[in-house]
């Protein structure tokens, strides 16, 4: 595995690869590092369908709010390198801040509508930061496929929309959430949690499973489902609720009732536990007219 | 010359070309059609350094304001095809509106700062429309080089900034303004002008030449230069002034004085003559520290 620090190095590598075999498929797994099984599942998926797997590690300041955890976001390149190499990553692209943003950038990629709800409401500017850095990574790496975890389901929806609207020649592969044995969704931020917080965090997945069960049992009033989930979450004293939302996916249209709803529906939660913000979701297939993301 | 209507057709052509010779250089000349010598000079430049020259013709609604001339913008595909073929364009890409915008787009590429002055002030949203459609065309055509005329100097500055900020793998070639024999800058919109308007429009270039002469003679107070130009322009009764501006180029920083200014300076004018909006500019090299665009 090669670890590359500069855009220019990768561009040379890219030309070399395409010269050898123009049809070689390049897969990109964009990450902020501090890898866990969720990231690794993306690599495994990329390994199946691509000839060259590139993983990027870049903690992108643009997608963090001023009071968020950019500075303390966990970083461990040595460990990440070992994990990535073991799984067969070919190129680890680890640009410094100054390589990605040599000057204050004036250009932003914005997606409207679907970014104004859920995490977009709690984290203004977050998805513009995401869309902008993902556009940059796509322009640098020029992958055929890119892999994103569905824990950040809204991010997947935003990137799909952007790729569609801007005719970006990359196929997006959304990949299932990977969970700990007890159900907690894998996240680099889980490392922030104390033992007690970690225990109470299980309520996220539990409430989602409960919400899903209600829907499967025929409940169609989304307010009722949300109230039920809210009670479960708030029974944990360390949990501060950000939102519980039930929407179409990936269109993220608000749904008061699930009556007659076809395609996919997302049940999503965001909470704060102590200083740590956690999100989780479940996507439910309501039958027919399935919208493949 | 092939005329292609769909993105898919070009994508197939692109793969075929790259399979044959991965290093073949593709040049893009993006236009809104109704070709004139200005456009043709871009093709000639592309022809010199590219193996394949693609010209796009697309009148992009996103870059027109609600009271602007989108509906009446001149169109003549037959004539454009003949002119493009004669100059050796290989592929004419002429997508329909629904091909470029199959749904209402949610994604926009915005460039801040340099879009808030000059034409950006008179035409809010214009440069977002330009940046977005150019990003789309770059993602569709995937050119190695793209050619833009310097009559739209602010557009060149915006696209250069965007390409830099987003790491777009395209080399931008700004090309000199082409003028009629009497000095009027070539523009598809010149066709709107009556004989009298056409005559008075000569004041644009004359005032710019006068402004340039003053600078060359040592005048350093930009207000004085602008006043002088303003008097010249307003001596033409059909001319309504939009702006006269003197700024650094391509950074478009306001300049009160030219004292000690190095690099390039743009003197730009925008006017309305009847219903027709016309722009023109001259870029002056102030010596040393030249910023190549």
Short mmCIF file of N, CA and C in Angstrom, two decimals, chain A residues 158-291:
data_model
loop_
_atom_site.label_atom_id
_atom_site.label_comp_id
_atom_site.label_asym_id
_atom_site.label_seq_id
_atom_site.Cartn_x
_atom_site.Cartn_y
_atom_site.Cartn_z
N UNK A 158 -27.53 13.52 -0.12
CA UNK A 158 -26.98 14.78 -0.63
C UNK A 158 -25.98 14.49 -1.75
N UNK A 159 -25.12 13.52 -1.54
CA UNK A 159 -24.09 13.22 -2.54
C UNK A 159 -24.73 12.63 -3.81
N UNK A 160 -25.72 11.78 -3.64
CA UNK A 160 -26.43 11.25 -4.81
C UNK A 160 -27.06 12.38 -5.61
N UNK A 161 -27.68 13.31 -4.91
CA UNK A 161 -28.34 14.44 -5.59
C UNK A 161 -27.30 15.28 -6.34
N UNK A 162 -26.19 15.54 -5.67
CA UNK A 162 -25.13 16.33 -6.28
C UNK A 162 -24.55 15.66 -7.52
N UNK A 163 -24.28 14.37 -7.41
CA UNK A 163 -23.73 13.61 -8.53
C UNK A 163 -24.70 13.65 -9.71
N UNK A 164 -25.98 13.51 -9.41
CA UNK A 164 -27.00 13.55 -10.46
C UNK A 164 -27.07 14.94 -11.09
N UNK A 165 -27.18 15.96 -10.26
CA UNK A 165 -27.36 17.34 -10.77
C UNK A 165 -26.15 17.83 -11.55
N UNK A 166 -24.96 17.47 -11.10
CA UNK A 166 -23.74 17.99 -11.73
C UNK A 166 -23.13 17.02 -12.75
N UNK A 167 -23.83 15.92 -13.04
CA UNK A 167 -23.34 14.94 -14.02
C UNK A 167 -21.95 14.43 -13.67
N UNK A 168 -21.69 14.25 -12.38
CA UNK A 168 -20.37 13.76 -11.96
C UNK A 168 -20.25 12.29 -12.37
N UNK A 169 -19.19 11.94 -13.10
CA UNK A 169 -19.08 10.58 -13.63
C UNK A 169 -18.57 9.57 -12.60
N UNK A 170 -19.28 9.46 -11.50
CA UNK A 170 -18.92 8.53 -10.43
C UNK A 170 -20.19 7.78 -10.01
N UNK A 171 -20.06 6.47 -9.82
CA UNK A 171 -21.19 5.68 -9.33
C UNK A 171 -21.09 5.60 -7.81
N UNK A 172 -22.17 6.01 -7.14
CA UNK A 172 -22.17 6.03 -5.67
C UNK A 172 -22.72 4.71 -5.16
N UNK A 173 -21.99 4.10 -4.24
CA UNK A 173 -22.43 2.86 -3.62
C UNK A 173 -22.70 3.11 -2.13
N UNK A 174 -23.97 3.20 -1.76
CA UNK A 174 -24.29 3.33 -0.34
C UNK A 174 -24.17 1.94 0.30
N UNK A 175 -23.57 1.88 1.46
CA UNK A 175 -23.33 0.58 2.10
C UNK A 175 -24.00 0.54 3.48
N UNK A 176 -24.48 -0.68 3.87
CA UNK A 176 -25.25 -0.80 5.11
C UNK A 176 -24.47 -0.36 6.35
N UNK A 177 -25.21 0.10 7.34
CA UNK A 177 -24.63 0.44 8.64
C UNK A 177 -24.02 -0.81 9.27
N UNK A 178 -22.84 -0.65 9.84
CA UNK A 178 -22.23 -1.74 10.61
C UNK A 178 -22.38 -1.40 12.09
N UNK A 179 -22.79 -2.40 12.87
CA UNK A 179 -23.09 -2.16 14.29
C UNK A 179 -22.20 -3.01 15.19
N UNK A 180 -22.00 -2.51 16.41
CA UNK A 180 -21.38 -3.33 17.45
C UNK A 180 -22.33 -4.48 17.78
N UNK A 181 -21.84 -5.47 18.49
CA UNK A 181 -22.69 -6.62 18.82
C UNK A 181 -23.95 -6.22 19.57
N UNK A 182 -23.82 -5.18 20.38
CA UNK A 182 -25.00 -4.75 21.15
C UNK A 182 -25.88 -3.76 20.39
N UNK A 183 -25.54 -3.50 19.13
CA UNK A 183 -26.44 -2.70 18.28
C UNK A 183 -26.00 -1.28 18.04
N UNK A 184 -25.03 -0.76 18.81
CA UNK A 184 -24.59 0.62 18.60
C UNK A 184 -23.95 0.75 17.21
N UNK A 185 -24.40 1.73 16.46
CA UNK A 185 -23.81 1.95 15.14
C UNK A 185 -22.35 2.37 15.28
N UNK A 186 -21.50 1.77 14.44
CA UNK A 186 -20.08 2.12 14.48
C UNK A 186 -19.90 3.59 14.11
N UNK A 187 -19.04 4.27 14.87
CA UNK A 187 -18.74 5.67 14.60
C UNK A 187 -17.41 6.00 15.24
N UNK A 188 -16.61 6.79 14.55
CA UNK A 188 -15.34 7.21 15.14
C UNK A 188 -15.59 7.99 16.41
N UNK A 189 -16.74 8.60 16.51
CA UNK A 189 -17.06 9.42 17.69
C UNK A 189 -17.43 8.58 18.92
N UNK A 190 -17.65 7.29 18.74
CA UNK A 190 -17.99 6.46 19.90
C UNK A 190 -16.86 6.46 20.94
N UNK A 191 -15.66 6.76 20.49
CA UNK A 191 -14.51 6.78 21.39
C UNK A 191 -14.64 7.87 22.46
N UNK A 192 -15.46 8.88 22.15
CA UNK A 192 -15.67 9.96 23.12
C UNK A 192 -16.48 9.50 24.34
N UNK A 193 -17.22 8.41 24.20
CA UNK A 193 -18.24 8.06 25.20
C UNK A 193 -17.64 7.44 26.46
N UNK A 194 -18.11 7.87 27.63
CA UNK A 194 -17.78 7.19 28.87
C UNK A 194 -18.56 5.88 28.91
N UNK A 195 -18.23 5.02 29.87
CA UNK A 195 -18.93 3.72 29.96
C UNK A 195 -20.44 3.93 30.13
N UNK A 196 -20.79 4.89 30.96
CA UNK A 196 -22.20 5.15 31.20
C UNK A 196 -22.90 5.69 29.95
N UNK A 197 -22.22 6.64 29.30
CA UNK A 197 -22.78 7.20 28.06
C UNK A 197 -22.92 6.11 27.01
N UNK A 198 -21.90 5.29 26.92
CA UNK A 198 -21.89 4.19 25.94
C UNK A 198 -23.11 3.28 26.14
N UNK A 199 -23.43 3.03 27.42
CA UNK A 199 -24.57 2.17 27.76
C UNK A 199 -25.88 2.83 27.33
N UNK A 200 -26.00 4.10 27.65
CA UNK A 200 -27.26 4.81 27.33
C UNK A 200 -27.42 5.02 25.81
N UNK A 201 -26.29 5.06 25.11
CA UNK A 201 -26.33 5.25 23.65
C UNK A 201 -27.05 4.11 22.93
N UNK A 202 -27.15 2.98 23.61
CA UNK A 202 -27.86 1.84 23.00
C UNK A 202 -29.31 2.17 22.69
N UNK A 203 -29.83 3.20 23.39
CA UNK A 203 -31.23 3.60 23.17
C UNK A 203 -31.47 4.08 21.73
N UNK A 204 -30.42 4.55 21.06
CA UNK A 204 -30.62 5.01 19.68
C UNK A 204 -31.12 3.86 18.81
N UNK A 205 -30.33 2.82 18.74
CA UNK A 205 -30.72 1.69 17.90
C UNK A 205 -32.01 1.03 18.40
N UNK A 206 -32.14 0.94 19.73
CA UNK A 206 -33.36 0.33 20.29
C UNK A 206 -34.59 1.11 19.87
N UNK A 207 -34.52 2.43 19.92
CA UNK A 207 -35.69 3.24 19.55
C UNK A 207 -35.99 3.10 18.07
N UNK A 208 -34.94 2.98 17.28
CA UNK A 208 -35.15 2.81 15.84
C UNK A 208 -35.81 1.46 15.54
N UNK A 209 -35.33 0.43 16.25
CA UNK A 209 -35.92 -0.91 16.04
C UNK A 209 -37.38 -0.90 16.46
N UNK A 210 -37.66 -0.18 17.53
CA UNK A 210 -39.04 -0.04 18.01
C UNK A 210 -39.90 0.71 16.98
N UNK A 211 -39.36 1.79 16.46
CA UNK A 211 -40.07 2.56 15.42
C UNK A 211 -40.36 1.69 14.21
N UNK A 212 -39.35 0.94 13.81
CA UNK A 212 -39.51 0.05 12.65
C UNK A 212 -40.59 -1.00 12.92
N UNK A 213 -40.56 -1.54 14.13
CA UNK A 213 -41.55 -2.57 14.49
C UNK A 213 -42.97 -2.00 14.44
N UNK A 214 -43.11 -0.78 14.95
CA UNK A 214 -44.44 -0.13 14.90
C UNK A 214 -44.93 -0.01 13.45
N UNK A 215 -44.02 0.41 12.58
CA UNK A 215 -44.40 0.57 11.16
C UNK A 215 -44.78 -0.78 10.56
N UNK A 216 -43.98 -1.79 10.87
CA UNK A 216 -44.26 -3.14 10.34
C UNK A 216 -45.60 -3.65 10.86
N UNK A 217 -45.94 -3.24 12.09
CA UNK A 217 -47.22 -3.65 12.67
C UNK A 217 -48.39 -2.83 12.12
N UNK A 218 -48.10 -1.82 11.29
CA UNK A 218 -49.20 -1.11 10.65
C UNK A 218 -49.43 0.31 11.13
N UNK A 219 -48.65 0.77 12.10
CA UNK A 219 -48.81 2.16 12.53
C UNK A 219 -48.45 3.09 11.36
N UNK A 220 -49.32 4.06 11.09
CA UNK A 220 -49.10 4.94 9.95
C UNK A 220 -48.95 6.42 10.34
N UNK A 221 -49.21 6.71 11.59
CA UNK A 221 -49.13 8.09 12.08
C UNK A 221 -47.70 8.33 12.56
N UNK A 222 -46.96 9.15 11.81
CA UNK A 222 -45.53 9.30 12.13
C UNK A 222 -45.33 10.02 13.47
N UNK A 223 -46.27 10.92 13.82
CA UNK A 223 -46.15 11.59 15.12
C UNK A 223 -46.20 10.58 16.26
N UNK A 224 -47.11 9.61 16.15
CA UNK A 224 -47.22 8.58 17.19
C UNK A 224 -45.92 7.78 17.31
N UNK A 225 -45.37 7.44 16.14
CA UNK A 225 -44.11 6.66 16.15
C UNK A 225 -43.00 7.49 16.81
N UNK A 226 -42.95 8.75 16.44
CA UNK A 226 -41.90 9.62 16.98
C UNK A 226 -42.06 9.81 18.49
N UNK A 227 -43.33 9.95 18.94
CA UNK A 227 -43.57 10.12 20.38
C UNK A 227 -43.09 8.91 21.16
N UNK A 228 -43.40 7.74 20.62
CA UNK A 228 -42.97 6.49 21.24
C UNK A 228 -41.44 6.42 21.34
N UNK A 229 -40.80 6.76 20.26
CA UNK A 229 -39.33 6.72 20.24
C UNK A 229 -38.73 7.76 21.19
N UNK A 230 -39.39 8.92 21.21
CA UNK A 230 -38.90 10.00 22.05
C UNK A 230 -38.90 9.58 23.53
N UNK A 231 -39.99 8.94 23.92
CA UNK A 231 -40.11 8.48 25.32
C UNK A 231 -38.98 7.49 25.63
N UNK A 232 -38.70 6.59 24.70
CA UNK A 232 -37.62 5.63 24.92
C UNK A 232 -36.27 6.33 25.09
N UNK A 233 -36.01 7.27 24.20
CA UNK A 233 -34.71 7.95 24.23
C UNK A 233 -34.56 8.78 25.51
N UNK A 234 -35.63 9.49 25.87
CA UNK A 234 -35.52 10.40 27.01
C UNK A 234 -35.58 9.66 28.34
N UNK A 235 -35.87 8.37 28.29
CA UNK A 235 -35.78 7.59 29.53
C UNK A 235 -34.31 7.44 29.96
N UNK A 236 -33.40 7.78 29.03
CA UNK A 236 -31.98 7.75 29.37
C UNK A 236 -31.58 9.17 29.78
N UNK A 237 -31.23 9.37 31.04
CA UNK A 237 -31.02 10.75 31.53
C UNK A 237 -29.89 11.51 30.84
N UNK A 238 -28.90 10.82 30.31
CA UNK A 238 -27.77 11.52 29.69
C UNK A 238 -28.07 11.95 28.24
N UNK A 239 -29.20 11.47 27.71
CA UNK A 239 -29.51 11.78 26.31
C UNK A 239 -30.29 13.09 26.19
N UNK A 240 -29.76 13.96 25.33
CA UNK A 240 -30.45 15.20 24.97
C UNK A 240 -30.84 15.04 23.50
N UNK A 241 -32.13 15.19 23.23
CA UNK A 241 -32.62 14.91 21.88
C UNK A 241 -32.31 16.06 20.93
N UNK A 242 -31.80 15.74 19.75
CA UNK A 242 -31.70 16.75 18.69
C UNK A 242 -32.95 16.61 17.80
N UNK A 243 -33.09 15.45 17.13
CA UNK A 243 -34.31 15.24 16.37
C UNK A 243 -34.64 13.76 16.22
N UNK A 244 -35.91 13.50 16.02
CA UNK A 244 -36.38 12.21 15.52
C UNK A 244 -37.17 12.55 14.27
N UNK A 245 -36.88 11.90 13.16
CA UNK A 245 -37.56 12.29 11.93
C UNK A 245 -37.91 11.04 11.10
N UNK A 246 -39.01 11.14 10.41
CA UNK A 246 -39.44 10.07 9.51
C UNK A 246 -39.73 10.71 8.16
N UNK A 247 -38.99 10.30 7.16
CA UNK A 247 -39.08 10.95 5.85
C UNK A 247 -38.91 9.92 4.73
N UNK A 248 -39.30 10.33 3.53
CA UNK A 248 -39.00 9.50 2.36
C UNK A 248 -37.48 9.47 2.18
N UNK A 249 -37.00 8.42 1.54
CA UNK A 249 -35.57 8.33 1.28
C UNK A 249 -35.36 7.89 -0.17
N UNK A 250 -34.48 8.54 -0.90
CA UNK A 250 -33.54 9.58 -0.49
C UNK A 250 -34.08 11.01 -0.67
N UNK A 251 -35.33 11.18 -1.00
CA UNK A 251 -35.87 12.52 -1.27
C UNK A 251 -36.04 13.37 -0.02
N UNK A 252 -36.09 12.71 1.16
CA UNK A 252 -36.22 13.39 2.47
C UNK A 252 -37.45 14.30 2.54
N UNK A 253 -38.53 13.85 1.93
CA UNK A 253 -39.79 14.59 2.03
C UNK A 253 -40.45 14.25 3.37
N UNK A 254 -40.99 15.27 4.04
CA UNK A 254 -41.67 15.06 5.32
C UNK A 254 -42.89 14.16 5.11
N UNK A 255 -43.14 13.27 6.07
CA UNK A 255 -44.28 12.36 5.97
C UNK A 255 -45.08 12.44 7.27
N UNK A 256 -46.29 12.98 7.16
CA UNK A 256 -47.15 13.00 8.34
C UNK A 256 -47.75 11.62 8.57
N UNK A 257 -48.09 11.01 7.45
CA UNK A 257 -48.67 9.67 7.52
C UNK A 257 -47.94 8.76 6.54
N UNK A 258 -47.88 7.49 6.88
CA UNK A 258 -47.25 6.53 5.98
C UNK A 258 -48.29 5.84 5.08
N UNK A 259 -49.53 6.27 5.20
CA UNK A 259 -50.60 5.70 4.37
C UNK A 259 -50.27 5.84 2.89
N UNK A 260 -50.25 4.73 2.21
CA UNK A 260 -50.05 4.76 0.76
C UNK A 260 -48.63 5.09 0.33
N UNK A 261 -47.72 5.23 1.29
CA UNK A 261 -46.34 5.55 0.95
C UNK A 261 -45.64 4.32 0.37
N UNK A 262 -45.04 4.50 -0.78
CA UNK A 262 -44.27 3.42 -1.41
C UNK A 262 -42.79 3.78 -1.32
N UNK A 263 -41.94 2.90 -1.78
CA UNK A 263 -40.52 3.21 -1.81
C UNK A 263 -39.92 3.13 -0.42
N UNK A 264 -38.86 3.88 -0.22
CA UNK A 264 -38.12 3.78 1.03
C UNK A 264 -38.45 4.92 1.98
N UNK A 265 -38.46 4.57 3.26
CA UNK A 265 -38.70 5.55 4.31
C UNK A 265 -37.54 5.47 5.30
N UNK A 266 -37.06 6.62 5.72
CA UNK A 266 -35.99 6.63 6.71
C UNK A 266 -36.54 7.09 8.07
N UNK A 267 -36.19 6.36 9.10
CA UNK A 267 -36.44 6.80 10.47
C UNK A 267 -35.07 7.16 11.02
N UNK A 268 -34.90 8.40 11.43
CA UNK A 268 -33.56 8.89 11.80
C UNK A 268 -33.61 9.58 13.15
N UNK A 269 -32.55 9.39 13.93
CA UNK A 269 -32.44 10.09 15.21
C UNK A 269 -31.06 10.75 15.34
N UNK A 270 -31.05 11.86 16.05
CA UNK A 270 -29.79 12.51 16.41
C UNK A 270 -29.92 12.95 17.86
N UNK A 271 -28.88 12.68 18.64
CA UNK A 271 -28.91 13.05 20.06
C UNK A 271 -27.54 13.58 20.46
N UNK A 272 -27.54 14.23 21.61
CA UNK A 272 -26.28 14.51 22.27
C UNK A 272 -26.21 13.69 23.53
N UNK A 273 -25.08 13.05 23.75
CA UNK A 273 -24.84 12.36 25.02
C UNK A 273 -23.58 12.98 25.58
N UNK A 274 -23.73 13.76 26.63
CA UNK A 274 -22.58 14.54 27.09
C UNK A 274 -22.22 15.52 26.00
N UNK A 275 -20.93 15.55 25.62
CA UNK A 275 -20.51 16.47 24.56
C UNK A 275 -20.58 15.81 23.18
N UNK A 276 -20.99 14.53 23.16
CA UNK A 276 -20.89 13.76 21.92
C UNK A 276 -22.21 13.75 21.15
N UNK A 277 -22.14 14.12 19.88
CA UNK A 277 -23.33 14.06 19.03
C UNK A 277 -23.32 12.71 18.30
N UNK A 278 -24.42 11.97 18.41
CA UNK A 278 -24.52 10.67 17.73
C UNK A 278 -25.76 10.66 16.83
N UNK A 279 -25.63 9.99 15.70
CA UNK A 279 -26.79 9.83 14.82
C UNK A 279 -26.94 8.35 14.46
N UNK A 280 -28.14 7.98 14.10
CA UNK A 280 -28.40 6.60 13.66
C UNK A 280 -29.70 6.62 12.86
N UNK A 281 -29.92 5.60 12.09
CA UNK A 281 -31.16 5.54 11.30
C UNK A 281 -31.44 4.12 10.86
N UNK A 282 -32.66 3.93 10.41
CA UNK A 282 -33.03 2.69 9.76
C UNK A 282 -33.83 3.05 8.52
N UNK A 283 -33.57 2.36 7.42
CA UNK A 283 -34.30 2.62 6.17
C UNK A 283 -35.22 1.43 5.92
N UNK A 284 -36.49 1.73 5.71
CA UNK A 284 -37.51 0.69 5.60
C UNK A 284 -38.09 0.71 4.20
N UNK A 285 -38.19 -0.48 3.62
CA UNK A 285 -38.76 -0.60 2.29
C UNK A 285 -40.27 -0.76 2.43
N UNK A 286 -41.02 0.21 1.94
CA UNK A 286 -42.48 0.19 2.08
C UNK A 286 -43.14 -0.57 0.93
N UNK A 287 -42.35 -1.16 0.06
CA UNK A 287 -42.92 -1.98 -1.01
C UNK A 287 -43.02 -1.23 -2.32
N UNK A 288 -43.02 -1.99 -3.40
CA UNK A 288 -43.11 -1.47 -4.78
C UNK A 288 -42.29 -0.19 -5.00
N UNK A 289 -42.46 0.39 -6.16
CA UNK A 289 -41.84 1.67 -6.52
C UNK A 289 -40.56 1.96 -5.74
N UNK A 290 -39.83 0.95 -5.49
CA UNK A 290 -38.63 1.13 -4.69
C UNK A 290 -37.65 2.08 -5.40
N UNK A 291 -37.19 3.04 -4.66
CA UNK A 291 -36.19 3.95 -5.20
C UNK A 291 -34.83 3.41 -4.77
#
